[in-house]
Amino acid sequence: MSTELATDPTPQNAKTGSSHPLAPLSASELQAAAAIIKASWPAHTDLHFKVVTLEEPPKVEVLKYLEAEHSQKPLPALSRKAFINYYIRNTNKFHEAIVDVTSGRVEHNVLLGPFVHANGDADEIVAIEKIALADEKVQAEIAKLQLPEGTVIISDPWIYGSDGIGDEDRLFQCFLYLRDPMNQSEADSNHYALPLPISPVISSETMTVIRVDLLPTGADNTIKPVEKYKIQPPNEYIPEAQTLRTDLKPLNVVQPEGASFQVQQQGTSSVLSWQKWKFRVGFNQREGMVLYDVRYDNRSLFYRLSLSDMNIPYADPRHPFHKKSAFDLGDVGAGIMANNLKLGCDCLGSIYYLSAVLSDDKGGVVDMPNVVCIHEQDAGIGWKHTNYRTGRAAVVRSRELVLQSIITVSNYEYILAFIFNQAGEIDYEIRATGILSTQPVDEGVEVPFGTVVHPGVLAVHHQHIFSLRVDPMLDGYSNRLVYDEAFPMPRSDWNPHGTGYYVQETIVEKSGGYDIAYENNRTFKIQNPNVRNPVNGKPVSYKIQAPPFQKILSDKDSFNYKRAEFSDHNIYVVKHRDGELFAGGLYTNQSRGGTGVRSWAERNENVKDDDFVVYIQAGINHVPRLEDFPVMPCEILKIHMKPVNFFDKNPALDVPPSEQSFNKSSLLSEQHQQPSVEAVVGEDGTCCVPKL
Amino acid sequence: MSTELATDPTPQNAKTGSSHPLAPLSASELQAAAAIIKASWPAHTDLHFKVVTLEEPPKVEVLKYLEAEHSQKPLPALSRKAFINYYIRNTNKFHEAIVDVTSGRVEHNVLLGPFVHANGDADEIVAIEKIALADEKVQAEIAKLQLPEGTVIISDPWIYGSDGIGDEDRLFQCFLYLRDPMNQSEADSNHYALPLPISPVISSETMTVIRVDLLPTGADNTIKPVEKYKIQPPNEYIPEAQTLRTDLKPLNVVQPEGASFQVQQQGTSSVLSWQKWKFRVGFNQREGMVLYDVRYDNRSLFYRLSLSDMNIPYADPRHPFHKKSAFDLGDVGAGIMANNLKLGCDCLGSIYYLSAVLSDDKGGVVDMPNVVCIHEQDAGIGWKHTNYRTGRAAVVRSRELVLQSIITVSNYEYILAFIFNQAGEIDYEIRATGILSTQPVDEGVEVPFGTVVHPGVLAVHHQHIFSLRVDPMLDGYSNRLVYDEAFPMPRSDWNPHGTGYYVQETIVEKSGGYDIAYENNRTFKIQNPNVRNPVNGKPVSYKIQAPPFQKILSDKDSFNYKRAEFSDHNIYVVKHRDGELFAGGLYTNQSRGGTGVRSWAERNENVKDDDFVVYIQAGINHVPRLEDFPVMPCEILKIHMKPVNFFDKNPALDVPPSEQSFNKSSLLSEQHQQPSVEAVVGEDGTCCVPKL
């Protein structure tokens, strides 16, 4: 960084001594909040904490705070509150509470249910793995596989997607795999290459196996008794199992004067400044990285930006695979699954890391080091023009600021990044990688809902549907959502050659689900009609560019569809309400729908010139290829947000020109001109004999 | 580079002494070809050469050559031929010829027409600029503007898009602009900020102004007499006119051991090898960069890849703006407009440049130095998986090889790049930048077909429609085009929960125009049904991922539609025929349609398991923003081609792991853990007082 301001003081309110209202709970706040809830129960009641996280103050209160903050005025006092979910351990008594950490008061503490279940947590998932394998019924089925002595079996617990059949209780389904029997000591062997046809189902209330499902492995839904397992060769992803290519030369990114960004660490949140951008970074158990109060050149753009949810429904209609439909944020949590990013391995260049603290299942804290990496990257040419008359080229490179988190969801990885550039643009980038979720398949079987990626291994088609939550405040709090469309002009005296076309803007009046229509170039824009561009009088706007995706394929009567309330439209817009943050609803695990963005939209509220929130969906219909196994190359999605008549000229116009004195590139070709080389032909007339 | 093999010998055929059959014409070949044509006319006939370029041998002959080349067998003899277009200077006598440079024989030499016109060339365009300004009728109109003494007027010649009305002759339309009168000596002043309402029309046959069009400047198509011009403030893009930002720190890309690619320069073409990729790079007047014989790990993928054409129709229906519909490749030429790329300004890192020679209008040669830059870039994480049980992360970075050209088309720039990665993927990236084409507009006027981007300046909406030509040879010459679609399964006993879906493949049997259907996840694949993946028996394939775009908006009876034969479908597939390379036809300037890919497709030929060519379209409906002026930030489009069951596992599995010892990243945060900082509050209770 350019300065040594890395660890600035926590700004505190003079009266309350509290942190910034949008700063995540600190370790002491987390522990205090849990302790307050514990104290509300009889001594020795064993509570199983699921979530202890910042309860953000009402937006209207925070806005007053932000106004005071930006105008250097005295700050209003805002209590620090925690949102808490917990069970009475080993019961189904699931609670939701709000605790005022400042006053020590319990504001709200209710028993939830029925059909409301908590997310999984790490300790629980590890316990379930073990219970599944230790169960006698499971072991009896495993015995039928007639595996070699000492074979290691791995159990992958999976969220139990609802189907309304016997799923009132909170359940987990496990999928079992072998570790390569020839390589038993390798704990990082890829067990997904050796799937077994046995799936224990566990109640998390009793922590017992309640049922052992057997998996269909043929082309139909026949369930065969478990029989001797044919052990196929392994398929490893770890580098020591490969013959690595040796011809890749190092490529280093060097910033001799440091990076161009500044980080002010203020307690548990950080304020980033870079190239006229300024925003606050938070981090929580569910969403991971959250950006607040995003501003450009001191003009407000967004109140809050975060990944709100994702859903991954699978295509195999057969029991029990039809229950594979995960909500990785709501069912587990993007924050708690975040990787510790290692220097030089996950980001390249000059890196700044942010760390976090989250809660554990006992009301204690978990350190989450290096969960966000921040770096700059070069993004090619930013703009260029050559005057062909003078030959003079004006060219600037595009520099980007990247905030990246990586989450591991059992077999799978998502690399999630906010990317800012010098032209006032924000991208949200999703890279999908990791290992396909696999299941056993009989030899010679082909199915239209999956791809055989290894002998005996089926990778089923699945959708990844992401929902980015955008809470705008473009030059103020009263915005609207509009869309532009382009239409051909009819033939007339005005358009005699049939070549004219025009762009028409439509205002979105009501909350609802809306779709991009690429055939009309339909482009959604967030707009402030009260602030006009000084040059052309158009309202200041940011447009949304989202990639096309196939909407959820599960039918409208299915639990999959009902639960994934964001999965059926490119855009949802709803009137802002405090506490409505998650497009699939607050409690997604074994949810039954009715609590997410589709339901909020059905309130049919006015969103025009009001406080609204936009959910932008993007997705992949992942039809696996062999190239996706044993680990898949990143599939990349990007959502762009770009200014439209927000600035009065290209905001990157003032970027210094791209010059060799600054870039310090190296010339590989000795001769800058193409050499004229004498011919050297092989003696027998064959081609391409290199003259060494 | 890793070796000093940069200038390897030209491989030559022992019998003929000629170059590789796909190598561009050398300087001596270009001159010889022109001389042969000159010699076919009476002495002192003044020929105006438009194109002298390699006439590629029939594909069937080249394939035999390539087979011999790759198996190190004696090479067949193939004559070197030139394709030539020329006029008898200052006449409309436009000719097409093919000359055998090896034998000196004229094979074909015909007069073309009517309605067949050549591309513009640089000398001609400069001459037209001057003729427009020198004309008395034009000067009389300019006088009415009552400009200050010494005002510099700039004339931008434009291609005269056909409308069938009095356009039998070859014409140019010019648009006139002022240089900022307060800055007359600045030759790089942005004249597009000061457009004039006068448009001279020039015949290139007589090189005279045949008409002076006046431009409508209001909301309707009224033409007002020229009156006193209101000079608005300038809007400059050159850096010295800006207050440049000062907080951007250098970012250098350093390859201490050189780059990972190797270039064998073989006469006028180069063979590139990088990370199992190998291909030949050519360069010609029309397409610029062309890739031939693209192979991965010695398996053939593509016979030929190039940008085939582009069309830019404008939305303003009024005369004469309705004639703005350019085909930048056919009307001028991507090769001849290519920028000389400067070290460190257009590419970053360790750069290798390719240069070329093209023909001039007199049958001589033009050196085109540094028209292609080649470099490696880091593209973030390639793949990652963390074993949550052991905590071990396996991660590789994605390295890319970029071949980039930049073309300047008068006001506008395109940055065109082929990008290869280690996962067997090829991207074609298009960046649109440069300056909007502008026209005058009266104060206070708003129109639905354009955006006011500066006082008095209208930037009209326009489409950019690109056509990438892909001539495949996936593991051999007999391929097919298919598409996959995903559909929900109907409810049944098989699909009781309504969650199942399946993927269905359809074979494209006949030549035609086809569309991506994002709602079905319709994905086109090039496939070789005779080569099966050893793991799952699926045919080896490459899929095409193209971004959505709005098809041409001009109506089906318009000249715009008839001429832009590629503009109405995402995909065109046609049976291969030698010489059919350009999706808009061989002669696009003032074309009338009937000679491009739509017409070829109408032959309704079999393309299944045959030799076919795919044209992939991508585009932008550019609705200008203020942010696009005075120079626009790059708008980026990418077409991806990715292997599907072509490899038997992730082809990037053998990339060495991402490690700090290799990457040499820098840690900016002194403390790797989030510090717990003491509070420091402003004395008056205000926020954010940094402790310096």
PDB file of N, CA and C in Angstrom, chain A residues 129 155-156 188 249 252 254 265 339 344 349 351 384-386 388-390 399 413 491 498 533 555 625-627 631 643 645-647 650 663 666 668 675, chain B residues 129 155-156 188 249 252 254 265 339 344 349 351 384-386 388-390 399 413 491 533 555 625-627 631 643 645-647 650 663 666 668 675:
ATOM      1  N   GLU A 129     -20.545 -37.443   9.826  1.00  0.00           N
ATOM      2  CA  GLU A 129     -19.674 -38.350   9.061  1.00  0.00           C
ATOM      3  C   GLU A 129     -19.397 -39.620   9.848  1.00  0.00           C
ATOM      4  N   SER A 155     -17.275 -40.616   4.239  1.00  0.00           N
ATOM      5  CA  SER A 155     -18.687 -40.249   4.266  1.00  0.00           C
ATOM      6  C   SER A 155     -18.813 -38.750   4.055  1.00  0.00           C
ATOM      7  N   ASP A 156     -19.551 -38.363   3.014  1.00  0.00           N
ATOM      8  CA  ASP A 156     -19.802 -36.935   2.751  1.00  0.00           C
ATOM      9  C   ASP A 156     -21.238 -36.599   3.148  1.00  0.00           C
ATOM     10  N   ASP A 188      -5.421 -37.195   1.067  1.00  0.00           N
ATOM     11  CA  ASP A 188      -5.943 -36.308   0.029  1.00  0.00           C
ATOM     12  C   ASP A 188      -6.224 -37.038  -1.272  1.00  0.00           C
ATOM     13  N   LYS A 249       7.103 -20.948 -17.314  1.00  0.00           N
ATOM     14  CA  LYS A 249       8.059 -20.042 -16.675  1.00  0.00           C
ATOM     15  C   LYS A 249       7.336 -19.144 -15.675  1.00  0.00           C
ATOM     16  N   ASN A 252       5.695 -13.005 -12.474  1.00  0.00           N
ATOM     17  CA  ASN A 252       5.552 -12.294 -11.201  1.00  0.00           C
ATOM     18  C   ASN A 252       4.916 -10.930 -11.438  1.00  0.00           C
ATOM     19  N   VAL A 254       4.809  -7.354  -9.854  1.00  0.00           N
ATOM     20  CA  VAL A 254       5.648  -6.586  -8.933  1.00  0.00           C
ATOM     21  C   VAL A 254       5.122  -5.161  -8.853  1.00  0.00           C
ATOM     22  N   GLN A 265      -8.167  -0.218   8.811  1.00  0.00           N
ATOM     23  CA  GLN A 265      -8.840  -1.247   9.605  1.00  0.00           C
ATOM     24  C   GLN A 265      -9.462  -0.575  10.806  1.00  0.00           C
ATOM     25  N   ASN A 339     -12.062 -20.021   2.799  1.00  0.00           N
ATOM     26  CA  ASN A 339     -10.691 -20.526   2.880  1.00  0.00           C
ATOM     27  C   ASN A 339      -9.757 -19.502   3.517  1.00  0.00           C
ATOM     28  N   GLY A 344       0.467 -15.796  -2.145  1.00  0.00           N
ATOM     29  CA  GLY A 344       1.085 -16.234  -3.391  1.00  0.00           C
ATOM     30  C   GLY A 344       0.436 -17.426  -4.035  1.00  0.00           C
ATOM     31  N   GLY A 349       0.637 -11.072  -6.726  1.00  0.00           N
ATOM     32  CA  GLY A 349       1.046  -9.668  -6.670  1.00  0.00           C
ATOM     33  C   GLY A 349       1.249  -9.201  -5.245  1.00  0.00           C
ATOM     34  N   ILE A 351      -0.388  -8.278  -1.929  1.00  0.00           N
ATOM     35  CA  ILE A 351      -1.661  -8.731  -1.368  1.00  0.00           C
ATOM     36  C   ILE A 351      -1.859  -8.187   0.032  1.00  0.00           C
ATOM     37  N   LYS A 384      -8.337   3.339 -25.802  1.00  0.00           N
ATOM     38  CA  LYS A 384      -7.278   3.715 -26.751  1.00  0.00           C
ATOM     39  C   LYS A 384      -7.886   4.464 -27.917  1.00  0.00           C
ATOM     40  N   HIS A 385      -7.179   5.452 -28.386  1.00  0.00           N
ATOM     41  CA  HIS A 385      -7.499   6.011 -29.703  1.00  0.00           C
ATOM     42  C   HIS A 385      -6.206   6.445 -30.376  1.00  0.00           C
ATOM     43  N   THR A 386      -6.102   6.090 -31.636  1.00  0.00           N
ATOM     44  CA  THR A 386      -4.986   6.545 -32.457  1.00  0.00           C
ATOM     45  C   THR A 386      -5.524   7.522 -33.483  1.00  0.00           C
ATOM     46  N   TYR A 388      -5.316   8.734 -36.824  1.00  0.00           N
ATOM     47  CA  TYR A 388      -4.639   8.163 -38.007  1.00  0.00           C
ATOM     48  C   TYR A 388      -3.932   9.239 -38.813  1.00  0.00           C
ATOM     49  N   ARG A 389      -4.301  10.492 -38.580  1.00  0.00           N
ATOM     50  CA  ARG A 389      -3.635  11.561 -39.334  1.00  0.00           C
ATOM     51  C   ARG A 389      -2.250  11.871 -38.786  1.00  0.00           C
ATOM     52  N   THR A 390      -2.142  11.841 -37.448  1.00  0.00           N
ATOM     53  CA  THR A 390      -0.827  12.162 -36.843  1.00  0.00           C
ATOM     54  C   THR A 390      -0.094  10.903 -36.417  1.00  0.00           C
ATOM     55  N   ARG A 399      -6.681  -0.717 -14.670  1.00  0.00           N
ATOM     56  CA  ARG A 399      -6.266  -1.341 -13.404  1.00  0.00           C
ATOM     57  C   ARG A 399      -7.539  -1.711 -12.652  1.00  0.00           C
ATOM     58  N   GLU A 413     -15.896 -25.809  -4.925  1.00  0.00           N
ATOM     59  CA  GLU A 413     -15.344 -24.513  -4.565  1.00  0.00           C
ATOM     60  C   GLU A 413     -15.988 -23.401  -5.386  1.00  0.00           C
ATOM     61  N   ARG A 491     -41.488   1.215 -41.008  1.00  0.00           N
ATOM     62  CA  ARG A 491     -41.245   1.974 -42.236  1.00  0.00           C
ATOM     63  C   ARG A 491     -42.208   3.163 -42.317  1.00  0.00           C
ATOM     64  N   GLY A 498     -35.943   1.557 -43.754  1.00  0.00           N
ATOM     65  CA  GLY A 498     -36.109   0.436 -42.817  1.00  0.00           C
ATOM     66  C   GLY A 498     -34.896   0.185 -41.953  1.00  0.00           C
ATOM     67  N   ASN A 533     -27.884  14.466 -15.299  1.00  0.00           N
ATOM     68  CA  ASN A 533     -26.562  14.731 -15.830  1.00  0.00           C
ATOM     69  C   ASN A 533     -26.490  16.162 -16.360  1.00  0.00           C
ATOM     70  N   ASP A 555     -40.076 -28.214 -11.955  1.00  0.00           N
ATOM     71  CA  ASP A 555     -41.364 -27.628 -12.328  1.00  0.00           C
ATOM     72  C   ASP A 555     -41.959 -26.801 -11.191  1.00  0.00           C
ATOM     73  N   ARG A 625     -18.446 -32.388 -18.211  1.00  0.00           N
ATOM     74  CA  ARG A 625     -17.573 -32.905 -19.274  1.00  0.00           C
ATOM     75  C   ARG A 625     -16.512 -33.759 -18.595  1.00  0.00           C
ATOM     76  N   LEU A 626     -15.865 -34.598 -19.353  1.00  0.00           N
ATOM     77  CA  LEU A 626     -14.719 -35.309 -18.780  1.00  0.00           C
ATOM     78  C   LEU A 626     -13.648 -34.338 -18.310  1.00  0.00           C
ATOM     79  N   GLU A 627     -13.577 -33.187 -18.982  1.00  0.00           N
ATOM     80  CA  GLU A 627     -12.577 -32.178 -18.623  1.00  0.00           C
ATOM     81  C   GLU A 627     -12.835 -31.590 -17.242  1.00  0.00           C
ATOM     82  N   VAL A 631     -10.947 -32.636 -11.141  1.00  0.00           N
ATOM     83  CA  VAL A 631     -11.198 -31.306 -10.578  1.00  0.00           C
ATOM     84  C   VAL A 631     -11.463 -30.423 -11.781  1.00  0.00           C
ATOM     85  N   PRO A 643     -21.747   2.668 -15.056  1.00  0.00           N
ATOM     86  CA  PRO A 643     -22.430   3.965 -15.027  1.00  0.00           C
ATOM     87  C   PRO A 643     -23.025   4.318 -16.390  1.00  0.00           C
ATOM     88  N   ASN A 645     -24.609   7.768 -17.932  1.00  0.00           N
ATOM     89  CA  ASN A 645     -24.888   9.198 -17.739  1.00  0.00           C
ATOM     90  C   ASN A 645     -24.782   9.593 -16.263  1.00  0.00           C
ATOM     91  N   PHE A 646     -24.006   8.829 -15.519  1.00  0.00           N
ATOM     92  CA  PHE A 646     -23.749   9.152 -14.121  1.00  0.00           C
ATOM     93  C   PHE A 646     -22.615  10.165 -14.029  1.00  0.00           C
ATOM     94  N   PHE A 647     -21.656  10.021 -14.929  1.00  0.00           N
ATOM     95  CA  PHE A 647     -20.529  10.950 -14.993  1.00  0.00           C
ATOM     96  C   PHE A 647     -20.711  11.855 -16.218  1.00  0.00           C
ATOM     97  N   ASN A 650     -16.039  10.140 -19.746  1.00  0.00           N
ATOM     98  CA  ASN A 650     -15.374   8.889 -19.389  1.00  0.00           C
ATOM     99  C   ASN A 650     -14.629   9.068 -18.063  1.00  0.00           C
ATOM    100  N   ASN A 663       5.363   1.002 -17.163  1.00  0.00           N
ATOM    101  CA  ASN A 663       4.996  -0.422 -17.283  1.00  0.00           C
ATOM    102  C   ASN A 663       6.200  -1.356 -17.223  1.00  0.00           C
ATOM    103  N   SER A 666       9.137  -6.048 -21.208  1.00  0.00           N
ATOM    104  CA  SER A 666      10.382  -6.553 -21.788  1.00  0.00           C
ATOM    105  C   SER A 666      10.129  -6.955 -23.230  1.00  0.00           C
ATOM    106  N   LEU A 668      10.863  -9.377 -26.108  1.00  0.00           N
ATOM    107  CA  LEU A 668      11.401 -10.716 -26.326  1.00  0.00           C
ATOM    108  C   LEU A 668      12.039 -10.838 -27.695  1.00  0.00           C
ATOM    109  N   PRO A 675      12.347 -10.520 -39.300  1.00  0.00           N
ATOM    110  CA  PRO A 675      13.581 -10.773 -40.034  1.00  0.00           C
ATOM    111  C   PRO A 675      13.302 -11.504 -41.349  1.00  0.00           C
TER     112      PRO A 675
ATOM    113  N   GLU B 129     -10.314  13.243 -48.306  1.00  0.00           N
ATOM    114  CA  GLU B 129     -10.369  14.299 -47.276  1.00  0.00           C
ATOM    115  C   GLU B 129     -10.095  15.666 -47.885  1.00  0.00           C
ATOM    116  N   SER B 155     -12.028  16.713 -42.218  1.00  0.00           N
ATOM    117  CA  SER B 155     -12.973  15.933 -43.018  1.00  0.00           C
ATOM    118  C   SER B 155     -12.734  14.456 -42.767  1.00  0.00           C
ATOM    119  N   ASP B 156     -13.765  13.750 -42.323  1.00  0.00           N
ATOM    120  CA  ASP B 156     -13.677  12.297 -42.103  1.00  0.00           C
ATOM    121  C   ASP B 156     -14.428  11.572 -43.219  1.00  0.00           C
ATOM    122  N   ASP B 188      -3.891  16.808 -32.413  1.00  0.00           N
ATOM    123  CA  ASP B 188      -4.607  15.701 -31.778  1.00  0.00           C
ATOM    124  C   ASP B 188      -5.800  16.171 -30.957  1.00  0.00           C
ATOM    125  N   LYS B 249      -0.056   3.434  -8.593  1.00  0.00           N
ATOM    126  CA  LYS B 249       1.322   2.946  -8.464  1.00  0.00           C
ATOM    127  C   LYS B 249       1.629   1.978  -9.606  1.00  0.00           C
ATOM    128  N   ASN B 252       4.144  -4.019 -12.513  1.00  0.00           N
ATOM    129  CA  ASN B 252       4.982  -4.606 -13.558  1.00  0.00           C
ATOM    130  C   ASN B 252       4.784  -6.107 -13.599  1.00  0.00           C
ATOM    131  N   VAL B 254       6.732  -9.373 -14.577  1.00  0.00           N
ATOM    132  CA  VAL B 254       8.128  -9.746 -14.754  1.00  0.00           C
ATOM    133  C   VAL B 254       8.211 -11.259 -14.973  1.00  0.00           C
ATOM    134  N   GLN B 265       9.913 -18.232 -36.472  1.00  0.00           N
ATOM    135  CA  GLN B 265       9.545 -17.393 -37.617  1.00  0.00           C
ATOM    136  C   GLN B 265       9.979 -18.105 -38.881  1.00  0.00           C
ATOM    137  N   ASN B 339      -2.594  -1.315 -35.891  1.00  0.00           N
ATOM    138  CA  ASN B 339      -1.665  -0.404 -35.216  1.00  0.00           C
ATOM    139  C   ASN B 339      -0.275  -1.025 -35.086  1.00  0.00           C
ATOM    140  N   GLY B 344       5.302  -1.932 -24.181  1.00  0.00           N
ATOM    141  CA  GLY B 344       4.920  -1.447 -22.860  1.00  0.00           C
ATOM    142  C   GLY B 344       3.679  -0.592 -22.839  1.00  0.00           C
ATOM    143  N   GLY B 349       4.242  -6.817 -19.904  1.00  0.00           N
ATOM    144  CA  GLY B 349       4.994  -8.021 -19.576  1.00  0.00           C
ATOM    145  C   GLY B 349       6.115  -8.253 -20.562  1.00  0.00           C
ATOM    146  N   ILE B 351       7.094  -9.284 -24.092  1.00  0.00           N
ATOM    147  CA  ILE B 351       6.319  -9.199 -25.329  1.00  0.00           C
ATOM    148  C   ILE B 351       7.148  -9.634 -26.531  1.00  0.00           C
ATOM    149  N   LYS B 384      -9.130 -25.152  -8.221  1.00  0.00           N
ATOM    150  CA  LYS B 384      -8.765 -25.281  -6.810  1.00  0.00           C
ATOM    151  C   LYS B 384      -9.664 -26.299  -6.144  1.00  0.00           C
ATOM    152  N   HIS B 385      -9.098 -27.071  -5.256  1.00  0.00           N
ATOM    153  CA  HIS B 385      -9.924 -27.823  -4.315  1.00  0.00           C
ATOM    154  C   HIS B 385      -9.210 -27.906  -2.974  1.00  0.00           C
ATOM    155  N   THR B 386      -9.969 -27.667  -1.933  1.00  0.00           N
ATOM    156  CA  THR B 386      -9.457 -27.830  -0.572  1.00  0.00           C
ATOM    157  C   THR B 386     -10.156 -29.031   0.046  1.00  0.00           C
ATOM    158  N   TYR B 388     -11.548 -30.459   2.965  1.00  0.00           N
ATOM    159  CA  TYR B 388     -11.901 -29.834   4.252  1.00  0.00           C
ATOM    160  C   TYR B 388     -11.513 -30.711   5.433  1.00  0.00           C
ATOM    161  N   ARG B 389     -11.260 -31.979   5.149  1.00  0.00           N
ATOM    162  CA  ARG B 389     -10.868 -32.859   6.255  1.00  0.00           C
ATOM    163  C   ARG B 389      -9.403 -32.661   6.650  1.00  0.00           C
ATOM    164  N   THR B 390      -8.557 -32.472   5.638  1.00  0.00           N
ATOM    165  CA  THR B 390      -7.126 -32.315   5.937  1.00  0.00           C
ATOM    166  C   THR B 390      -6.709 -30.848   5.899  1.00  0.00           C
ATOM    167  N   ARG B 399      -2.683 -19.686 -16.662  1.00  0.00           N
ATOM    168  CA  ARG B 399      -1.839 -18.839 -17.517  1.00  0.00           C
ATOM    169  C   ARG B 399      -2.483 -18.795 -18.904  1.00  0.00           C
ATOM    170  N   GLU B 413     -11.741   2.207 -32.455  1.00  0.00           N
ATOM    171  CA  GLU B 413     -10.710   1.185 -32.293  1.00  0.00           C
ATOM    172  C   GLU B 413     -11.327  -0.152 -31.901  1.00  0.00           C
ATOM    173  N   ARG B 491     -43.601 -34.904 -15.331  1.00  0.00           N
ATOM    174  CA  ARG B 491     -43.894 -35.685 -14.125  1.00  0.00           C
ATOM    175  C   ARG B 491     -44.300 -37.101 -14.509  1.00  0.00           C
ATOM    176  N   ASN B 533     -14.386 -40.630 -26.909  1.00  0.00           N
ATOM    177  CA  ASN B 533     -13.605 -40.527 -25.686  1.00  0.00           C
ATOM    178  C   ASN B 533     -13.418 -41.911 -25.071  1.00  0.00           C
ATOM    179  N   ASP B 555     -34.807  -3.693 -41.042  1.00  0.00           N
ATOM    180  CA  ASP B 555     -35.811  -4.682 -41.427  1.00  0.00           C
ATOM    181  C   ASP B 555     -35.351  -5.540 -42.603  1.00  0.00           C
ATOM    182  N   ARG B 625     -23.396   6.300 -23.858  1.00  0.00           N
ATOM    183  CA  ARG B 625     -23.503   6.951 -22.544  1.00  0.00           C
ATOM    184  C   ARG B 625     -22.571   8.158 -22.567  1.00  0.00           C
ATOM    185  N   LEU B 626     -22.781   9.067 -21.664  1.00  0.00           N
ATOM    186  CA  LEU B 626     -21.801  10.145 -21.532  1.00  0.00           C
ATOM    187  C   LEU B 626     -20.422   9.602 -21.199  1.00  0.00           C
ATOM    188  N   GLU B 627     -20.407   8.469 -20.500  1.00  0.00           N
ATOM    189  CA  GLU B 627     -19.131   7.861 -20.113  1.00  0.00           C
ATOM    190  C   GLU B 627     -18.334   7.373 -21.324  1.00  0.00           C
ATOM    191  N   VAL B 631     -13.700   9.547 -25.244  1.00  0.00           N
ATOM    192  CA  VAL B 631     -13.159   8.273 -25.715  1.00  0.00           C
ATOM    193  C   VAL B 631     -13.782   7.228 -24.814  1.00  0.00           C
ATOM    194  N   PRO B 643     -13.243 -27.565 -24.746  1.00  0.00           N
ATOM    195  CA  PRO B 643     -13.349 -28.998 -25.037  1.00  0.00           C
ATOM    196  C   PRO B 643     -14.474 -29.647 -24.240  1.00  0.00           C
ATOM    197  N   ASN B 645     -15.504 -33.559 -23.568  1.00  0.00           N
ATOM    198  CA  ASN B 645     -15.163 -34.971 -23.745  1.00  0.00           C
ATOM    199  C   ASN B 645     -14.101 -35.160 -24.828  1.00  0.00           C
ATOM    200  N   PHE B 646     -13.322 -34.120 -25.052  1.00  0.00           N
ATOM    201  CA  PHE B 646     -12.213 -34.212 -26.011  1.00  0.00           C
ATOM    202  C   PHE B 646     -10.991 -34.820 -25.325  1.00  0.00           C
ATOM    203  N   PHE B 647     -10.836 -34.468 -24.057  1.00  0.00           N
ATOM    204  CA  PHE B 647      -9.738 -35.008 -23.255  1.00  0.00           C
ATOM    205  C   PHE B 647     -10.301 -36.038 -22.282  1.00  0.00           C
ATOM    206  N   ASN B 650      -9.331 -33.347 -16.892  1.00  0.00           N
ATOM    207  CA  ASN B 650      -9.010 -31.919 -16.926  1.00  0.00           C
ATOM    208  C   ASN B 650      -7.625 -31.733 -17.544  1.00  0.00           C
ATOM    209  N   ASN B 663       5.493 -17.847  -7.476  1.00  0.00           N
ATOM    210  CA  ASN B 663       4.713 -16.630  -7.739  1.00  0.00           C
ATOM    211  C   ASN B 663       5.357 -15.363  -7.182  1.00  0.00           C
ATOM    212  N   SER B 666       3.839 -10.432  -2.734  1.00  0.00           N
ATOM    213  CA  SER B 666       4.269  -9.620  -1.591  1.00  0.00           C
ATOM    214  C   SER B 666       3.127  -9.465  -0.608  1.00  0.00           C
ATOM    215  N   LEU B 668       1.266  -7.245   1.890  1.00  0.00           N
ATOM    216  CA  LEU B 668       1.140  -5.829   2.239  1.00  0.00           C
ATOM    217  C   LEU B 668       0.782  -5.648   3.702  1.00  0.00           C
ATOM    218  N   PRO B 675      -5.626  -7.060  13.325  1.00  0.00           N
ATOM    219  CA  PRO B 675      -5.203  -6.518  14.610  1.00  0.00           C
ATOM    220  C   PRO B 675      -6.401  -6.031  15.423  1.00  0.00           C
TER     221      PRO B 675
END
